Amino acid sequence: MSSHARRCTPLALVTVILGAVTALLVGAGTAGAAPAPAAAPPAAAPAPVAAPAPAVALTAGTPCDASADACVDLSSQQAWLTDGQGNVTYGPVGALGGTKKYPTPTGTFSVDYKDADHVSNLYDADMPFSVFFAPAIAFHTGSLSQRSHGCIHLGKTASKRFFANLSPGDTVQVVS
């Protein structure tokens, strides 16, 4: 053995062991520790704003939807026939609705049936070229100066044209 061999004293041995244990504990403590927090993610982009619902397409020159086959505007006292695709095929023509006591219903309806020689059981009145689109409500030939009991009065030529061009199931729209 060399004369330069060092003697290991108990104090030196304890110092070495404590140093090794400390190194292990410090290394082990950081090895299992959670990593440093990452940079915050970029702020989320604002949510896209939904586009407004598309407006219902109207038949040009009328206040009615393009899908209507017949259109009535009670306030202007006019009616039209259309192709159901937004194009006027006939009109405007004069059209007179009901009274305050017997108003013409507004909304979208379907033609129920037609009767060229209808006579009203309720009012004992001739209703030539009737096209019924709501219960007891029809387009028919009638006075354009005297209001109806809810029906749409048309002149004779117009009522014949409405009768010839509308069929059961066709859409009628009445607006006020």
CSV table of C-alpha atoms in Angstrom, one decimal:
chain,number,residue,atom,x,y,z
A,1,MET,CA,0.0,0.0,0.0
A,2,SER,CA,1.1,3.4,-0.8
A,3,SER,CA,2.0,5.7,1.9
A,4,HIS,CA,-0.2,8.2,0.3
A,5,ALA,CA,-3.3,6.3,1.0
A,6,ARG,CA,-5.8,8.3,2.8
A,7,ARG,CA,-7.4,7.2,5.8
A,8,CYS,CA,-11.1,7.4,5.9
A,9,THR,CA,-12.3,8.8,9.2
A,10,PRO,CA,-15.8,8.4,10.3
A,11,LEU,CA,-16.4,12.1,9.9
A,12,ALA,CA,-15.2,12.1,6.3
A,13,LEU,CA,-17.3,9.0,5.6
A,14,VAL,CA,-20.4,10.7,7.0
A,15,THR,CA,-19.8,13.8,4.9
A,16,VAL,CA,-19.4,11.9,1.7
A,17,ILE,CA,-22.6,9.9,2.4
A,18,LEU,CA,-24.6,13.0,3.3
A,19,GLY,CA,-23.4,14.7,0.1
A,20,ALA,CA,-24.4,11.7,-2.0
A,21,VAL,CA,-27.8,11.4,-0.4
A,22,THR,CA,-28.4,15.1,-0.8
A,23,ALA,CA,-27.4,14.9,-4.5
A,24,LEU,CA,-29.8,12.0,-5.0
A,25,LEU,CA,-32.7,13.7,-3.2
A,26,VAL,CA,-32.3,17.0,-5.1
A,27,GLY,CA,-32.0,15.1,-8.4
A,28,ALA,CA,-34.9,12.8,-7.6
A,29,GLY,CA,-37.0,15.7,-6.4
A,30,THR,CA,-36.7,17.6,-9.7
A,31,ALA,CA,-36.9,14.6,-11.9
A,32,GLY,CA,-40.5,13.8,-10.8
A,33,ALA,CA,-41.5,17.4,-10.5
A,34,ALA,CA,-44.0,18.9,-12.9
A,35,PRO,CA,-42.3,20.8,-15.7
A,36,ALA,CA,-42.3,24.5,-15.6
A,37,PRO,CA,-45.6,25.9,-17.0
A,38,ALA,CA,-45.6,26.5,-20.7
A,39,ALA,CA,-46.4,29.8,-22.1
A,40,ALA,CA,-50.1,30.6,-22.1
A,41,PRO,CA,-51.9,29.5,-25.3
A,42,PRO,CA,-52.8,32.3,-27.6
A,43,ALA,CA,-56.2,33.9,-26.9
A,44,ALA,CA,-59.0,32.1,-28.8
A,45,ALA,CA,-60.3,33.9,-31.8
A,46,PRO,CA,-63.7,35.4,-31.3
A,47,ALA,CA,-66.5,33.0,-32.3
A,48,PRO,CA,-67.8,33.6,-35.8
A,49,VAL,CA,-71.0,35.5,-35.9
A,50,ALA,CA,-73.8,33.6,-37.6
A,51,ALA,CA,-75.1,35.1,-40.8
A,52,PRO,CA,-78.7,36.3,-40.6
A,53,ALA,CA,-81.2,33.8,-41.9
A,54,PRO,CA,-81.9,34.5,-45.6
A,55,ALA,CA,-85.0,36.5,-46.2
A,56,VAL,CA,-87.9,34.6,-47.8
A,57,ALA,CA,-87.8,35.3,-51.5
A,58,LEU,CA,-90.8,37.3,-52.7
A,59,THR,CA,-92.5,37.4,-56.0
A,60,ALA,CA,-91.3,40.6,-57.6
A,61,GLY,CA,-94.0,43.3,-57.5
A,62,THR,CA,-96.1,41.5,-54.8
A,63,PRO,CA,-95.9,41.2,-51.1
A,64,CYS,CA,-96.1,37.3,-51.2
A,65,ASP,CA,-93.6,34.5,-51.0
A,66,ALA,CA,-92.2,33.2,-54.3
A,67,SER,CA,-93.7,29.8,-53.6
A,68,ALA,CA,-97.3,31.2,-53.7
A,69,ASP,CA,-99.4,30.4,-56.7
A,70,ALA,CA,-101.9,33.2,-55.9
A,71,CYS,CA,-101.3,36.3,-53.9
A,72,VAL,CA,-103.7,38.7,-52.3
A,73,ASP,CA,-102.8,42.1,-50.7
A,74,LEU,CA,-105.8,43.2,-48.7
A,75,SER,CA,-104.4,46.7,-48.0
A,76,SER,CA,-103.8,47.5,-51.7
A,77,GLN,CA,-106.9,45.5,-52.8
A,78,GLN,CA,-104.9,43.6,-55.4
A,79,ALA,CA,-104.4,40.0,-56.4
A,80,TRP,CA,-102.0,38.1,-58.7
A,81,LEU,CA,-101.4,34.7,-60.1
A,82,THR,CA,-97.8,33.5,-60.1
A,83,ASP,CA,-95.9,30.4,-61.3
A,84,GLY,CA,-94.9,29.5,-57.7
A,85,GLN,CA,-91.3,30.3,-58.6
A,86,GLY,CA,-91.4,34.0,-58.1
A,87,ASN,CA,-92.8,35.2,-61.4
A,88,VAL,CA,-96.2,37.0,-61.9
A,89,THR,CA,-98.2,35.3,-64.6
A,90,TYR,CA,-101.4,37.5,-64.3
A,91,GLY,CA,-102.2,40.7,-62.4
A,92,PRO,CA,-102.4,42.8,-60.5
A,93,VAL,CA,-106.2,42.8,-60.6
A,94,GLY,CA,-108.7,44.4,-58.3
A,95,ALA,CA,-109.5,42.3,-55.3
A,96,LEU,CA,-111.9,43.1,-52.4
A,97,GLY,CA,-111.9,41.2,-49.2
A,98,GLY,CA,-114.3,41.1,-46.2
A,99,THR,CA,-115.6,43.6,-43.8
A,100,LYS,CA,-114.4,44.3,-40.2
A,101,LYS,CA,-117.2,42.1,-39.0
A,102,TYR,CA,-116.4,39.3,-41.5
A,103,PRO,CA,-112.6,39.7,-42.2
A,104,THR,CA,-110.7,37.8,-44.8
A,105,PRO,CA,-108.3,35.5,-43.0
A,106,THR,CA,-104.6,36.2,-43.7
A,107,GLY,CA,-101.9,33.6,-44.0
A,108,THR,CA,-100.9,30.8,-46.4
A,109,PHE,CA,-103.5,28.3,-47.5
A,110,SER,CA,-104.0,25.5,-50.1
A,111,VAL,CA,-106.8,25.4,-52.7
A,112,ASP,CA,-109.4,22.9,-51.4
A,113,TYR,CA,-111.8,22.7,-54.3
A,114,LYS,CA,-113.4,24.7,-57.2
A,115,ASP,CA,-117.0,25.2,-58.2
A,116,ALA,CA,-117.9,27.2,-61.3
A,117,ASP,CA,-121.6,27.6,-60.3
A,118,HIS,CA,-121.4,27.8,-56.5
A,119,VAL,CA,-124.3,29.3,-54.6
A,120,SER,CA,-123.7,30.2,-51.0
A,121,ASN,CA,-126.0,28.4,-48.5
A,122,LEU,CA,-125.2,30.9,-45.8
A,123,TYR,CA,-126.0,34.1,-47.8
A,124,ASP,CA,-128.1,32.7,-50.7
A,125,ALA,CA,-125.8,34.4,-53.1
A,126,ASP,CA,-124.3,33.3,-56.4
A,127,MET,CA,-120.5,32.9,-56.3
A,128,PRO,CA,-119.5,32.2,-59.9
A,129,PHE,CA,-116.0,30.7,-60.5
A,130,SER,CA,-115.4,29.9,-56.8
A,131,VAL,CA,-111.9,28.7,-55.8
A,132,PHE,CA,-112.1,27.7,-52.1
A,133,PHE,CA,-108.8,28.0,-50.1
A,134,ALA,CA,-110.1,28.2,-46.5
A,135,PRO,CA,-113.3,27.1,-44.8
A,136,ALA,CA,-116.1,29.0,-46.5
A,137,ILE,CA,-113.6,31.4,-48.1
A,138,ALA,CA,-113.0,31.6,-51.8
A,139,PHE,CA,-112.0,33.8,-54.8
A,140,HIS,CA,-115.1,34.4,-56.8
A,141,THR,CA,-116.8,36.9,-59.1
A,142,GLY,CA,-118.2,39.7,-57.0
A,143,SER,CA,-118.5,43.4,-56.6
A,144,LEU,CA,-115.3,45.4,-56.4
A,145,SER,CA,-117.1,48.1,-54.5
A,146,GLN,CA,-119.1,46.0,-51.9
A,147,ARG,CA,-117.1,44.0,-49.4
A,148,SER,CA,-117.7,40.3,-48.9
A,149,HIS,CA,-118.3,38.1,-45.9
A,150,GLY,CA,-114.6,37.1,-46.0
A,151,CYS,CA,-114.2,35.9,-49.5
A,152,ILE,CA,-112.1,37.7,-52.2
A,153,HIS,CA,-114.2,39.4,-54.8
A,154,LEU,CA,-112.7,39.5,-58.2
A,155,GLY,CA,-114.0,41.0,-61.5
A,156,LYS,CA,-115.6,38.5,-63.9
A,157,THR,CA,-112.5,38.2,-66.2
A,158,ALA,CA,-110.1,37.9,-63.3
A,159,SER,CA,-112.3,35.3,-61.5
A,160,LYS,CA,-112.4,33.2,-64.7
A,161,ARG,CA,-108.7,33.4,-65.0
A,162,PHE,CA,-108.1,32.4,-61.3
A,163,PHE,CA,-110.6,29.6,-61.7
A,164,ALA,CA,-108.8,28.3,-64.8
A,165,ASN,CA,-105.3,28.6,-63.4
A,166,LEU,CA,-105.6,27.4,-59.8
A,167,SER,CA,-106.0,23.7,-58.9
A,168,PRO,CA,-106.5,21.9,-55.6
A,169,GLY,CA,-103.3,21.9,-53.6
A,170,ASP,CA,-102.0,25.2,-55.1
A,171,THR,CA,-100.8,27.7,-52.5
A,172,VAL,CA,-102.7,30.9,-51.8
A,173,GLN,CA,-101.1,33.6,-49.7
A,174,VAL,CA,-103.2,36.5,-48.2
A,175,VAL,CA,-101.5,39.4,-46.6
A,176,SER,CA,-102.9,42.6,-45.0
